[in-house]
Amino acid sequence: MPQLEELINRRYQAAKTARRLVDKNIKLNIAFFQGDQWTTYDATSGRVVPWMAAKGKPRATTNLIMPVVRIEYAKLTRNDPSFKVTSTTADLDDVSKAKACKQFLDYKWETDRYANTFKRALLWALVSGTSFVKVYFDPGAGPTLNGEALGDVVLDYCSPLEMFVDPFARTLDEASWVIHARVRSTEYVAAKYGVKVPPEQVESLAVIGLTGESQRMTTEGTIPATIVKEYWERPSPLVPQGRYVVMASNKLLYEGPNPYIDIAPIPFAMMVHIPVPGRLFGESVITSLRQVNTIYNKLKSDIIENTSKLSNPPMFAPVGALLKPPEFSPGEVIYFNPTVPGKIDQAKFDPYPPQVVNTLMRLLQERDDISGINDVSRGIVPRGIRSGEGLSYLLEQDETRLAVTARNYEAMIGDAMGMVLRMAREFYDIPRVIRILGTNNQREVALFKAEDIPPDADVRVEAGSTLPKSMVQQQQFLLDLWDRRIINDPRLVLRLTQYGSTEEVFNEIELDSSQALRENDRMAAGVYAEVEDFHNHAVHIAEHNRFRKTVDFERLAPERRELFKQHVDKHKQFLAEAQQGGGALNGAGQEGQASGGPGGPGGGILGGAGGLAGFAA
């Protein structure tokens, strides 16, 4: 075997050996999550196999694990993340570049359905403890020009069973190499790489976690398959350009330098559910719940068996007394021979001990204690809680346990979206047409160029933006908007603080923001815009000041910049009069930082460029 293939296979085997215990928990967790709980792990074959109970014993299965995962999964996916783009190379075009990057990421999020990819990766993390997202440039994807594809950045989730990482790495950033091994059909390999490879044995495929129906199809030979190994190596003094190698069935399909050496030498983002000190792969709460669920199912099966005996007890009868065995069916006539001496009677059983039934309740409580799920998590009002405000605070405290998982989830999204930006800058040779949300809430066409992305562009997700917001927080947010005179319709406030949606607030703000943007265009052209008393002065001031910070404003003639000053001063005068009249403005017009994103308010409220904060210096 050539030296390179031997090196990759040796590292592949080393990573697989180091991950042996992790594989066991991952495969058992998957089985328990989907309800296959009468199973055990065969260390020899590396598979989950059925556990056979005694003959005639019932095998009741109550899945205590899936509800726990579904509650956590639902909470973490309720909101799309809010993100911002950062860069250390600041120049005069920071704001315009930030806005272009934000629009591009929003477009990719919607058209390529990035949310679905991240949600699938999150589910892998909740069940197995670890998940990965792969970012790469596919020359055959994307829009076409003259019948040829322009290529595009692709986002894909990866099972942890497919990832074989440098066993000496504690984090993905420390890994000097990574192998992504995925089961593919031999037809796929021939079509993509132009090389025919022989199919591999089922034992090899099972290492990747291929089980169930897919395993049976491979055994029958209807879908010949092989393991395609993608080897990614960072640059080092021994390999200055890094390596990217693809092989299958010990045949080399591709070899070359790492194509992402300067932007993402290891093009994977990683998330762990529960971090384990000193270990790359994380852990899932399912690992701790498996034993509880196993004991619960066995005990419940015993109760069902005993209940069946109590409701249908056997009979004691002298030999030859019964003419046929009784079936114990309703209304059955049991025939017996009266000449045979002795008494025919049923067996008597003592009632099932109540403490055994109580044990089931204790196991349910232990499940809740381990997972952190309680009545508040399920939407049940605890005893003694009378006010909605008190319940909201309990919900807020209950969600704090998700903070670590949410941060890991948000970090994975940020890392992956940062790779998307850097790869687009590297490989987008031709400008792309994207659809963006315009100032009038209508989709508009814009031209996106690779030059719009700074070389060191990075994405940061706002901490906690994926977590659900409590009603108390939403109500306080609406009241703050009222105090700042950003919304001034009391009927809207009353409706939204109880039954409404904050989207209505953003829709109303967008009307004021769009109006201010139109005024910016007129005054930039030298036409003064009159200030009316019905204007939303706080929003207008924020929009005008935002434009006054841009390069376009600095390039205006002095007399046109003076128009903006006079216009903003007039808005401030109206605000001062309102404050003197008793309105609590609380610093209306002060600008803050608003980070945009798929889950954000689009154009922003109190600052930022186009809903996206400017690049950090």
Coordinates of C-alpha atoms in Angstrom, one line a residue:
M1 CA 0.0 0.0 0.0
P2 CA 1.4 3.5 -0.9
Q3 CA 2.7 5.5 2.0
L4 CA 0.0 8.2 2.0
E5 CA -2.9 5.7 2.1
E6 CA -1.2 3.8 4.9
L7 CA -0.8 7.0 6.9
I8 CA -4.4 7.9 6.6
N9 CA -5.6 4.4 7.5
R10 CA -3.3 4.3 10.5
R11 CA -4.7 7.6 11.8
Y12 CA -8.2 6.5 11.0
Q13 CA -7.8 3.4 13.1
A14 CA -6.2 5.4 15.9
A15 CA -9.1 7.8 16.0
K16 CA -11.6 5.0 15.9
T17 CA -9.9 3.2 18.8
A18 CA -9.8 6.4 20.9
R19 CA -13.5 6.9 20.2
R20 CA -14.6 3.4 21.2
L21 CA -16.4 4.3 24.4
V22 CA -18.0 7.3 22.8
D23 CA -19.4 5.2 20.0
K24 CA -21.0 2.9 22.5
N25 CA -22.9 5.7 24.2
I26 CA -23.9 7.3 20.9
K27 CA -25.4 4.2 19.4
L28 CA -27.2 3.2 22.6
N29 CA -28.5 6.8 23.0
I30 CA -29.9 6.7 19.4
A31 CA -31.6 3.4 20.1
F32 CA -33.1 4.6 23.4
F33 CA -34.2 7.9 21.8
Q34 CA -36.2 6.1 19.0
G35 CA -37.7 3.6 21.4
D36 CA -35.5 0.5 20.8
Q37 CA -34.8 0.1 24.5
W38 CA -34.7 -3.6 24.9
T39 CA -31.2 -3.6 23.4
T40 CA -27.6 -4.0 24.5
Y41 CA -24.2 -3.2 22.9
D42 CA -22.0 -5.9 21.3
A43 CA -18.5 -4.6 21.7
T44 CA -17.1 -7.2 19.3
S45 CA -19.1 -6.0 16.3
G46 CA -19.7 -2.5 17.5
R47 CA -23.5 -2.7 17.0
V48 CA -26.6 -2.4 19.1
V49 CA -28.3 -5.8 19.3
P50 CA -31.7 -6.9 20.7
W51 CA -31.8 -8.1 24.4
M52 CA -33.9 -11.2 24.7
A53 CA -36.1 -11.5 27.7
A54 CA -37.2 -14.8 29.2
K55 CA -39.8 -16.7 27.2
G56 CA -43.3 -15.3 27.8
K57 CA -42.1 -12.2 29.6
P58 CA -43.7 -9.0 28.5
R59 CA -41.5 -6.3 27.2
A60 CA -43.3 -3.0 27.8
T61 CA -41.5 0.1 26.5
T62 CA -42.2 3.6 27.9
N63 CA -40.0 6.1 26.3
L64 CA -39.0 8.5 29.1
I65 CA -36.2 10.0 27.0
M66 CA -37.8 11.4 23.9
P67 CA -40.0 14.0 25.8
V68 CA -36.9 15.4 27.5
V69 CA -35.1 15.8 24.2
R70 CA -38.2 17.3 22.5
I71 CA -38.7 19.9 25.2
E72 CA -35.0 21.1 25.1
Y73 CA -35.0 20.9 21.3
A74 CA -38.2 23.0 21.0
K75 CA -36.9 25.7 23.4
L76 CA -33.5 26.0 21.6
T77 CA -35.1 26.2 18.1
R78 CA -37.9 28.6 19.0
N79 CA -36.0 31.7 17.8
D80 CA -33.6 32.1 14.9
P81 CA -30.2 33.5 16.1
S82 CA -29.3 37.2 15.8
F83 CA -25.8 37.7 14.5
K84 CA -23.4 40.4 13.6
V85 CA -20.3 40.6 11.5
T86 CA -17.0 41.7 13.0
S87 CA -13.6 42.5 11.5
T88 CA -10.3 43.9 12.9
T89 CA -9.4 45.7 9.7
A90 CA -11.5 48.9 9.9
D91 CA -11.8 51.5 7.1
L92 CA -14.3 54.1 6.0
D93 CA -16.5 51.6 4.3
D94 CA -17.1 49.5 7.4
V95 CA -20.8 50.2 7.7
S96 CA -21.6 49.6 4.0
K97 CA -19.6 46.3 4.1
A98 CA -21.3 45.2 7.3
K99 CA -24.7 45.8 5.7
A100 CA -23.7 43.9 2.6
C101 CA -22.4 40.9 4.6
K102 CA -25.6 40.9 6.7
Q103 CA -27.8 40.9 3.6
F104 CA -25.8 38.1 2.0
L105 CA -26.0 35.9 5.1
D106 CA -29.8 36.6 5.4
Y107 CA -30.2 35.6 1.8
K108 CA -28.2 32.4 2.3
W109 CA -30.1 31.6 5.5
E110 CA -33.4 31.8 3.7
T111 CA -32.7 30.3 0.2
D112 CA -30.3 27.5 1.4
R113 CA -32.4 26.8 4.5
Y114 CA -29.5 27.0 6.9
A115 CA -31.9 26.8 9.8
N116 CA -32.8 23.2 8.9
T117 CA -29.2 22.2 8.8
F118 CA -28.4 23.7 12.2
K119 CA -31.5 22.2 13.7
R120 CA -30.5 18.7 12.5
A121 CA -27.0 19.3 13.9
L122 CA -28.6 20.4 17.2
L123 CA -30.6 17.3 17.4
W124 CA -27.5 15.2 16.9
A125 CA -25.9 17.0 19.8
L126 CA -28.8 16.6 22.2
V127 CA -29.0 12.8 21.5
S128 CA -25.4 11.9 21.0
G129 CA -23.6 14.7 22.9
T130 CA -21.7 16.0 19.9
S131 CA -22.5 17.3 16.4
F132 CA -20.6 18.9 13.5
V133 CA -21.4 21.2 10.6
K134 CA -19.3 21.1 7.5
V135 CA -18.7 24.1 5.2
Y136 CA -17.3 23.7 1.8
F137 CA -17.3 25.2 -1.7
D138 CA -19.0 23.0 -4.3
P139 CA -18.1 24.0 -7.9
G140 CA -21.2 22.3 -9.3
A141 CA -23.7 24.1 -7.0
G142 CA -25.2 27.6 -7.1
P143 CA -26.6 29.7 -10.0
T144 CA -25.7 29.1 -13.6
L145 CA -24.2 31.4 -16.2
N146 CA -24.3 30.4 -19.9
G147 CA -25.2 26.9 -18.8
E148 CA -22.4 26.4 -16.4
A149 CA -22.7 26.4 -12.6
L150 CA -20.9 29.2 -10.8
G151 CA -20.3 27.2 -7.7
D152 CA -21.6 28.0 -4.2
V153 CA -20.8 27.6 -0.5
V154 CA -22.6 24.5 0.9
L155 CA -23.5 23.8 4.5
D156 CA -24.1 20.3 5.7
Y157 CA -24.5 18.6 9.1
C158 CA -22.4 15.6 10.0
S159 CA -23.1 12.7 12.4
P160 CA -20.4 12.3 15.1
L161 CA -20.1 8.7 14.0
E162 CA -18.6 10.1 10.8
M163 CA -16.0 12.2 12.4
F164 CA -12.5 10.8 13.2
V165 CA -10.5 13.5 14.9
D166 CA -6.9 13.7 16.0
P167 CA -7.1 11.7 19.3
F168 CA -4.6 14.1 21.0
A169 CA -6.9 17.2 20.4
R170 CA -9.0 18.5 23.2
T171 CA -10.8 20.9 20.9
L172 CA -11.3 21.1 17.2
D173 CA -9.0 24.0 17.0
E174 CA -6.2 21.9 18.4
A175 CA -6.7 19.0 15.9
S176 CA -3.9 18.8 13.4
W177 CA -6.0 16.6 11.1
V178 CA -9.6 15.4 10.7
I179 CA -11.1 12.5 8.7
H180 CA -14.7 12.7 7.6
A181 CA -15.8 9.2 6.7
R182 CA -19.3 8.8 5.1
V183 CA -20.9 5.7 3.6
R184 CA -21.5 6.2 -0.1
S185 CA -22.7 4.0 -2.8
T186 CA -20.1 2.7 -5.3
E187 CA -22.1 4.4 -8.1
Y188 CA -21.7 7.8 -6.3
V189 CA -18.0 7.3 -6.2
A190 CA -17.8 6.4 -9.8
A191 CA -19.9 9.4 -10.9
K192 CA -18.1 12.0 -8.7
Y193 CA -14.5 10.8 -9.0
G194 CA -14.5 8.7 -12.1
V195 CA -13.0 5.7 -10.2
K196 CA -14.7 2.3 -9.7
V197 CA -14.1 0.9 -6.3
P198 CA -15.2 -2.5 -4.8
P199 CA -17.9 -2.5 -2.1
E200 CA -16.8 -2.9 1.5
Q201 CA -18.0 -5.5 4.0
V202 CA -20.9 -4.8 6.4
E203 CA -18.6 -5.0 9.4
S204 CA -16.7 -2.0 8.1
L205 CA -19.8 0.0 7.3
A206 CA -21.2 -0.7 10.8
V207 CA -18.3 1.3 12.3
I208 CA -19.9 4.4 10.8
G209 CA -23.2 3.5 12.6
L210 CA -25.0 2.0 9.7
T211 CA -27.8 -0.1 11.3
G212 CA -31.3 -1.2 10.8
E213 CA -32.8 -1.3 7.3
S214 CA -29.7 0.2 5.6
Q215 CA -27.6 -2.5 7.0
R216 CA -30.0 -5.2 5.7
M217 CA -29.9 -3.7 2.2
T218 CA -26.1 -3.7 2.2
T219 CA -26.1 -7.3 3.4
E220 CA -28.4 -8.3 0.6
G221 CA -26.0 -6.6 -1.9
T222 CA -28.8 -4.5 -3.5
I223 CA -26.8 -1.2 -2.7
P224 CA -23.1 -1.8 -2.9
A225 CA -21.4 0.8 -0.6
T226 CA -18.1 1.9 0.6
I227 CA -16.6 4.4 3.1
V228 CA -15.4 7.6 1.5
K229 CA -12.7 9.1 3.7
E230 CA -12.0 12.8 3.3
Y231 CA -8.7 13.7 5.0
W232 CA -8.1 17.3 6.1
E233 CA -4.7 18.3 7.5
R234 CA -3.5 21.7 8.7
P235 CA -0.4 23.2 7.3
S236 CA 2.8 22.4 9.3
P237 CA 6.6 22.6 8.7
L238 CA 6.4 19.1 7.3
V239 CA 3.4 19.9 5.1
P240 CA 3.5 23.6 4.4
Q241 CA 0.4 23.6 2.2
G242 CA -1.6 21.1 4.3
R243 CA -3.4 18.2 2.7
Y244 CA -6.7 17.3 1.3
V245 CA -7.0 13.6 0.3
V246 CA -10.1 11.5 -0.6
M247 CA -9.9 7.7 -0.6
A248 CA -12.3 4.8 -0.7
S249 CA -11.7 1.0 -0.5
N250 CA -7.9 1.9 -0.1
K251 CA -7.9 3.6 -3.4
L252 CA -6.8 7.2 -3.8
L253 CA -9.5 9.3 -5.4
Y254 CA -7.9 12.8 -5.0
E255 CA -4.8 14.3 -3.5
G256 CA -3.7 17.9 -3.2
P257 CA -3.0 20.8 -0.9
N258 CA -5.6 22.0 1.6
P259 CA -7.9 24.3 -0.5
Y260 CA -9.0 26.3 2.5
I261 CA -5.5 26.7 4.1
D262 CA -6.0 30.5 4.7
I263 CA -9.7 30.6 5.5
A264 CA -10.7 27.3 7.2
P265 CA -8.1 24.5 7.1
I266 CA -10.4 22.3 9.2
P267 CA -13.8 23.3 7.6
F268 CA -16.0 22.0 10.4
A269 CA -17.9 23.7 13.2
M270 CA -18.6 21.7 16.4
M271 CA -21.1 21.7 19.2
V272 CA -21.2 19.7 22.4
H273 CA -24.3 19.2 24.6
I274 CA -22.6 18.5 28.0
P275 CA -18.8 19.2 28.0
V276 CA -16.5 16.5 29.4
P277 CA -13.3 17.9 30.9
G278 CA -10.2 16.9 28.8
R279 CA -12.3 15.2 26.1
L280 CA -13.2 16.5 22.6
F281 CA -16.5 14.7 22.3
G282 CA -19.3 15.8 24.7
E283 CA -21.9 13.8 26.5
S284 CA -25.7 13.7 26.4
V285 CA -28.2 13.6 29.2
I286 CA -29.6 10.5 27.6
T287 CA -26.5 8.5 28.8
S288 CA -27.5 9.2 32.4
L289 CA -31.2 8.5 31.7
R290 CA -30.7 5.1 30.0
Q291 CA -30.4 3.2 33.2
V292 CA -33.4 4.9 34.7
N293 CA -35.5 4.1 31.6
T294 CA -34.3 0.5 31.6
I295 CA -35.3 -0.1 35.3
Y296 CA -38.6 1.6 34.6
N297 CA -39.4 -0.7 31.7
K298 CA -38.4 -3.9 33.5
L299 CA -40.4 -3.0 36.6
K300 CA -43.4 -2.0 34.5
S301 CA -43.2 -5.3 32.6
D302 CA -43.1 -7.2 35.9
I303 CA -46.2 -5.3 37.0
I304 CA -48.0 -6.1 33.7
E305 CA -47.0 -9.8 34.1
N306 CA -48.3 -10.0 37.6
T307 CA -51.5 -8.1 36.7
S308 CA -52.1 -10.6 34.0
K309 CA -51.7 -13.5 36.5
L310 CA -54.1 -11.8 38.9
S311 CA -56.8 -11.3 36.3
N312 CA -56.4 -14.7 34.8
P313 CA -55.1 -17.1 37.5
P314 CA -54.3 -20.8 36.8
M315 CA -56.4 -23.6 38.2
F316 CA -55.7 -26.5 40.5
A317 CA -57.5 -29.7 39.5
P318 CA -57.0 -33.5 40.1
V319 CA -55.6 -35.4 37.2
G320 CA -58.3 -36.2 34.7
A321 CA -60.9 -33.9 36.4
L322 CA -61.0 -31.3 33.5
L323 CA -62.3 -32.6 30.2
K324 CA -60.4 -29.8 28.4
P325 CA -58.0 -27.0 29.4
P326 CA -59.9 -23.8 30.3
E327 CA -59.4 -20.7 28.2
F328 CA -60.6 -18.2 30.8
S329 CA -62.7 -16.4 28.3
P330 CA -65.8 -14.4 29.3
G331 CA -68.8 -16.7 29.7
E332 CA -66.8 -19.8 29.2
V333 CA -68.3 -23.2 30.4
I334 CA -65.7 -25.4 32.0
Y335 CA -66.5 -29.1 31.8
F336 CA -65.1 -31.5 34.4
N337 CA -65.5 -35.1 35.4
P338 CA -67.5 -35.3 38.6
T339 CA -66.3 -38.9 39.3
V340 CA -62.7 -37.8 39.9
P341 CA -62.2 -37.1 43.6
G342 CA -60.8 -33.7 44.6
K343 CA -61.7 -30.0 44.4
I344 CA -61.2 -27.8 41.4
D345 CA -60.0 -24.3 42.4
Q346 CA -58.1 -21.3 41.2
A347 CA -54.7 -20.2 42.5
K348 CA -54.7 -17.3 44.9
F349 CA -52.2 -14.4 44.5
D350 CA -51.4 -11.7 47.0
P351 CA -52.0 -8.1 45.6
Y352 CA -49.0 -6.4 44.0
P353 CA -47.0 -4.5 46.7
P354 CA -47.9 -0.8 46.6
Q355 CA -44.2 0.2 47.2
V356 CA -43.4 -1.3 43.8
V357 CA -45.8 1.0 42.1
N358 CA -44.4 3.9 44.1
T359 CA -41.0 3.0 42.7
L360 CA -42.2 3.9 39.3
M361 CA -43.1 7.3 40.5
R362 CA -39.7 7.7 42.1
L363 CA -38.1 6.8 38.8
L364 CA -40.1 9.4 37.0
Q365 CA -38.9 12.0 39.6
E366 CA -35.3 10.8 39.1
R367 CA -35.7 11.3 35.4
D368 CA -36.8 14.9 36.0
D369 CA -34.0 15.5 38.5
I370 CA -31.4 14.3 36.0
S371 CA -32.7 16.1 33.0
G372 CA -33.8 19.3 34.8
I373 CA -37.3 19.1 33.5
N374 CA -40.0 20.2 35.9
D375 CA -43.7 21.3 35.9
V376 CA -42.7 24.8 34.7
S377 CA -40.8 23.3 31.8
R378 CA -44.0 21.4 30.8
G379 CA -46.1 24.6 31.1
I380 CA -47.8 23.4 34.4
V381 CA -48.4 26.0 37.0
P382 CA -46.8 25.0 40.3
R383 CA -48.9 25.0 43.5
G384 CA -48.8 28.4 45.3
I385 CA -48.1 30.4 42.2
R386 CA -51.0 32.9 41.7
S387 CA -49.6 35.7 39.5
G388 CA -48.5 35.5 35.8
E389 CA -45.5 37.6 36.7
G390 CA -44.3 35.0 39.2
L391 CA -44.8 32.2 36.7
S392 CA -42.8 34.2 34.1
Y393 CA -39.9 34.6 36.5
L394 CA -40.0 30.8 37.1
L395 CA -39.9 30.2 33.4
E396 CA -37.0 32.5 33.1
Q397 CA -35.1 30.7 35.8
D398 CA -35.9 27.3 34.3
E399 CA -34.4 28.4 31.0
T400 CA -31.1 29.3 32.6
R401 CA -30.1 25.7 32.6
L402 CA -30.1 25.8 28.8
A403 CA -27.6 28.7 28.8
V404 CA -24.5 26.4 28.3
T405 CA -26.1 24.4 25.5
A406 CA -27.5 27.6 23.9
R407 CA -24.0 29.2 24.0
N408 CA -22.4 26.1 22.4
Y409 CA -25.2 26.1 19.7
E410 CA -24.8 29.8 19.0
A411 CA -21.0 29.4 18.8
M412 CA -21.3 26.6 16.2
I413 CA -23.6 28.8 14.1
G414 CA -21.2 31.7 14.4
D415 CA -18.2 29.6 13.4
A416 CA -20.0 28.1 10.4
M417 CA -21.4 31.4 9.2
G418 CA -17.9 32.9 9.4
M419 CA -16.6 30.2 7.2
V420 CA -19.4 30.9 4.7
L421 CA -18.3 34.5 4.4
R422 CA -14.6 33.7 4.0
M423 CA -15.3 31.0 1.4
A424 CA -17.6 33.3 -0.5
R425 CA -14.8 36.0 -0.6
E426 CA -12.3 33.4 -1.8
F427 CA -14.3 31.6 -4.5
Y428 CA -17.0 34.1 -5.7
D429 CA -15.3 35.2 -9.0
I430 CA -18.5 36.7 -10.4
P431 CA -20.9 39.0 -8.5
R432 CA -24.1 37.3 -7.4
V433 CA -27.6 38.6 -7.5
I434 CA -29.4 38.3 -4.2
R435 CA -32.8 39.3 -3.0
I436 CA -32.9 41.5 0.1
L437 CA -35.5 43.2 2.3
G438 CA -35.8 46.8 1.1
T439 CA -36.9 49.9 2.9
N440 CA -40.5 49.4 1.9
N441 CA -40.6 45.8 3.3
Q442 CA -40.5 44.5 -0.2
R443 CA -37.9 42.1 -1.6
E444 CA -35.5 43.9 -3.8
V445 CA -32.6 42.7 -6.1
A446 CA -29.1 43.6 -5.1
L447 CA -25.6 42.8 -6.5
F448 CA -23.3 41.1 -4.0
K449 CA -19.5 41.0 -4.7
A450 CA -16.7 39.1 -3.0
E451 CA -15.0 42.4 -2.4
D452 CA -17.8 43.4 0.0
I453 CA -16.4 40.9 2.5
P454 CA -13.4 41.9 4.6
P455 CA -10.5 39.4 4.6
D456 CA -10.9 38.6 8.3
A457 CA -14.7 38.7 8.4
D458 CA -16.1 36.8 11.4
V459 CA -19.6 36.2 12.6
R460 CA -20.7 36.4 16.2
V461 CA -24.1 35.3 17.4
E462 CA -25.8 37.4 20.1
A463 CA -25.7 35.4 23.3
G464 CA -29.0 34.0 24.3
S465 CA -30.7 35.0 21.0
T466 CA -31.8 31.4 20.3
L467 CA -33.5 31.1 23.7
P468 CA -37.2 31.9 24.1
K469 CA -37.9 35.3 25.7
S470 CA -40.2 35.3 28.7
M471 CA -43.4 37.3 28.7
V472 CA -42.0 39.6 31.4
Q473 CA -39.1 40.5 29.2
Q474 CA -41.3 41.1 26.2
Q475 CA -43.7 43.3 28.1
Q476 CA -40.8 45.3 29.6
F477 CA -39.3 45.8 26.1
L478 CA -42.7 47.1 24.8
L479 CA -43.0 49.5 27.8
D480 CA -39.4 50.8 27.2
L481 CA -40.4 51.5 23.6
W482 CA -43.4 53.4 24.9
D483 CA -41.3 55.4 27.3
R484 CA -39.0 56.4 24.5
R485 CA -41.9 57.4 22.3
I486 CA -40.8 54.9 19.7
I487 CA -44.4 53.6 19.8
N488 CA -47.1 56.0 20.7
D489 CA -50.4 54.2 20.2
P490 CA -51.7 53.1 23.7
R491 CA -54.1 50.6 22.1
L492 CA -51.2 48.8 20.4
V493 CA -49.3 48.6 23.8
L494 CA -52.3 47.3 25.6
R495 CA -53.0 44.7 23.0
L496 CA -49.3 43.5 22.7
T497 CA -48.6 43.3 26.4
Q498 CA -51.3 40.6 26.7
Y499 CA -52.2 39.0 23.4
G500 CA -50.3 40.5 20.6
S501 CA -47.0 39.9 18.7
T502 CA -43.9 42.1 18.7
E503 CA -43.9 41.8 14.9
E504 CA -46.6 44.5 14.9
V505 CA -44.3 46.8 16.8
F506 CA -41.6 46.2 14.2
N507 CA -44.0 46.8 11.3
E508 CA -45.0 50.1 12.8
I509 CA -41.4 51.1 13.4
E510 CA -40.6 50.1 9.8
L511 CA -43.1 52.7 8.6
D512 CA -41.4 55.4 10.6
S513 CA -37.9 54.2 9.6
S514 CA -38.9 54.1 5.9
Q515 CA -40.2 57.6 6.1
A516 CA -36.9 58.8 7.7
L517 CA -34.9 57.1 5.0
R518 CA -36.9 58.9 2.3
E519 CA -36.1 62.2 4.0
N520 CA -32.5 61.2 4.0
D521 CA -32.6 60.8 0.2
R522 CA -34.4 64.2 -0.3
M523 CA -32.0 66.2 2.0
A524 CA -28.9 64.5 0.4
A525 CA -30.3 65.8 -2.9
G526 CA -30.5 69.3 -1.4
V527 CA -34.3 69.4 -0.6
Y528 CA -35.2 70.2 3.0
A529 CA -37.7 67.8 4.6
E530 CA -40.2 69.4 6.9
V531 CA -40.7 68.0 10.4
E532 CA -44.3 67.3 11.3
D533 CA -45.7 66.9 14.8
F534 CA -47.0 63.4 14.0
H535 CA -43.6 62.1 13.2
N536 CA -42.0 59.4 15.4
H537 CA -39.2 61.7 16.4
A538 CA -37.0 59.2 18.2
V539 CA -36.9 56.8 15.2
H540 CA -36.3 59.7 12.8
I541 CA -33.4 61.0 14.9
A542 CA -31.9 57.5 15.0
E543 CA -32.1 57.0 11.3
H544 CA -30.8 60.5 10.4
N545 CA -27.9 60.2 12.8
R546 CA -27.1 56.8 11.4
F547 CA -26.8 58.2 8.0
R548 CA -24.7 61.1 9.3
K549 CA -22.1 58.6 10.4
T550 CA -21.6 57.2 6.9
V551 CA -19.1 58.0 4.2
D552 CA -21.9 59.1 1.9
F553 CA -22.8 61.9 4.3
E554 CA -19.2 63.0 4.7
R555 CA -19.0 63.4 0.9
L556 CA -22.0 65.8 0.8
A557 CA -21.6 69.5 0.3
P558 CA -21.5 71.6 3.6
E559 CA -24.8 73.2 2.9
R560 CA -26.5 69.9 2.5
R561 CA -25.0 68.6 5.7
E562 CA -26.4 71.7 7.4
L563 CA -29.9 70.7 6.2
F564 CA -29.6 67.5 8.2
K565 CA -28.4 69.4 11.3
Q566 CA -31.4 71.8 11.1
H567 CA -33.8 68.9 10.5
V568 CA -32.5 66.8 13.5
D569 CA -32.5 69.9 15.7
K570 CA -36.2 70.4 14.9
H571 CA -37.0 66.7 15.9
K572 CA -35.1 67.3 19.2
Q573 CA -37.2 70.4 19.8
F574 CA -40.4 68.4 19.5
L575 CA -39.0 65.7 21.8
A576 CA -38.1 68.4 24.4
E577 CA -41.6 69.9 24.3
A578 CA -43.1 66.4 24.8
Q579 CA -40.8 65.8 27.8
Q580 CA -41.8 69.1 29.3
G581 CA -45.4 68.1 28.8
G582 CA -44.9 65.1 31.1
G583 CA -43.6 62.4 28.6
A584 CA -41.0 60.2 30.1
L585 CA -38.5 59.9 27.3
N586 CA -35.7 58.3 29.1
G587 CA -33.1 59.4 26.7
A588 CA -35.0 58.9 23.4
G589 CA -32.8 59.4 20.5
Q590 CA -29.8 57.9 22.1
E591 CA -28.3 55.3 19.9
G592 CA -27.4 51.8 20.9
Q593 CA -26.1 48.8 19.1
A594 CA -28.6 46.6 17.3
S595 CA -27.5 43.3 16.0
G596 CA -29.3 41.9 13.0
G597 CA -29.9 38.4 11.8
P598 CA -32.6 36.1 10.6
G599 CA -34.4 36.4 14.0
G600 CA -33.7 40.2 14.4
P601 CA -35.9 43.2 13.5
G602 CA -34.4 43.7 10.1
G603 CA -33.6 47.3 9.9
G604 CA -32.8 47.7 13.6
I605 CA -34.3 50.1 16.1
L606 CA -31.7 52.0 18.1
G607 CA -28.6 51.8 16.1
G608 CA -26.4 49.7 13.9
A609 CA -26.2 49.7 10.1
G610 CA -29.2 48.0 8.4
G611 CA -29.9 45.9 11.5
L612 CA -26.2 44.9 11.7
A613 CA -23.7 46.3 14.1
G614 CA -20.6 47.9 12.5
F615 CA -17.3 46.1 12.4
A616 CA -15.5 46.0 15.8
A617 CA -12.2 47.9 15.7

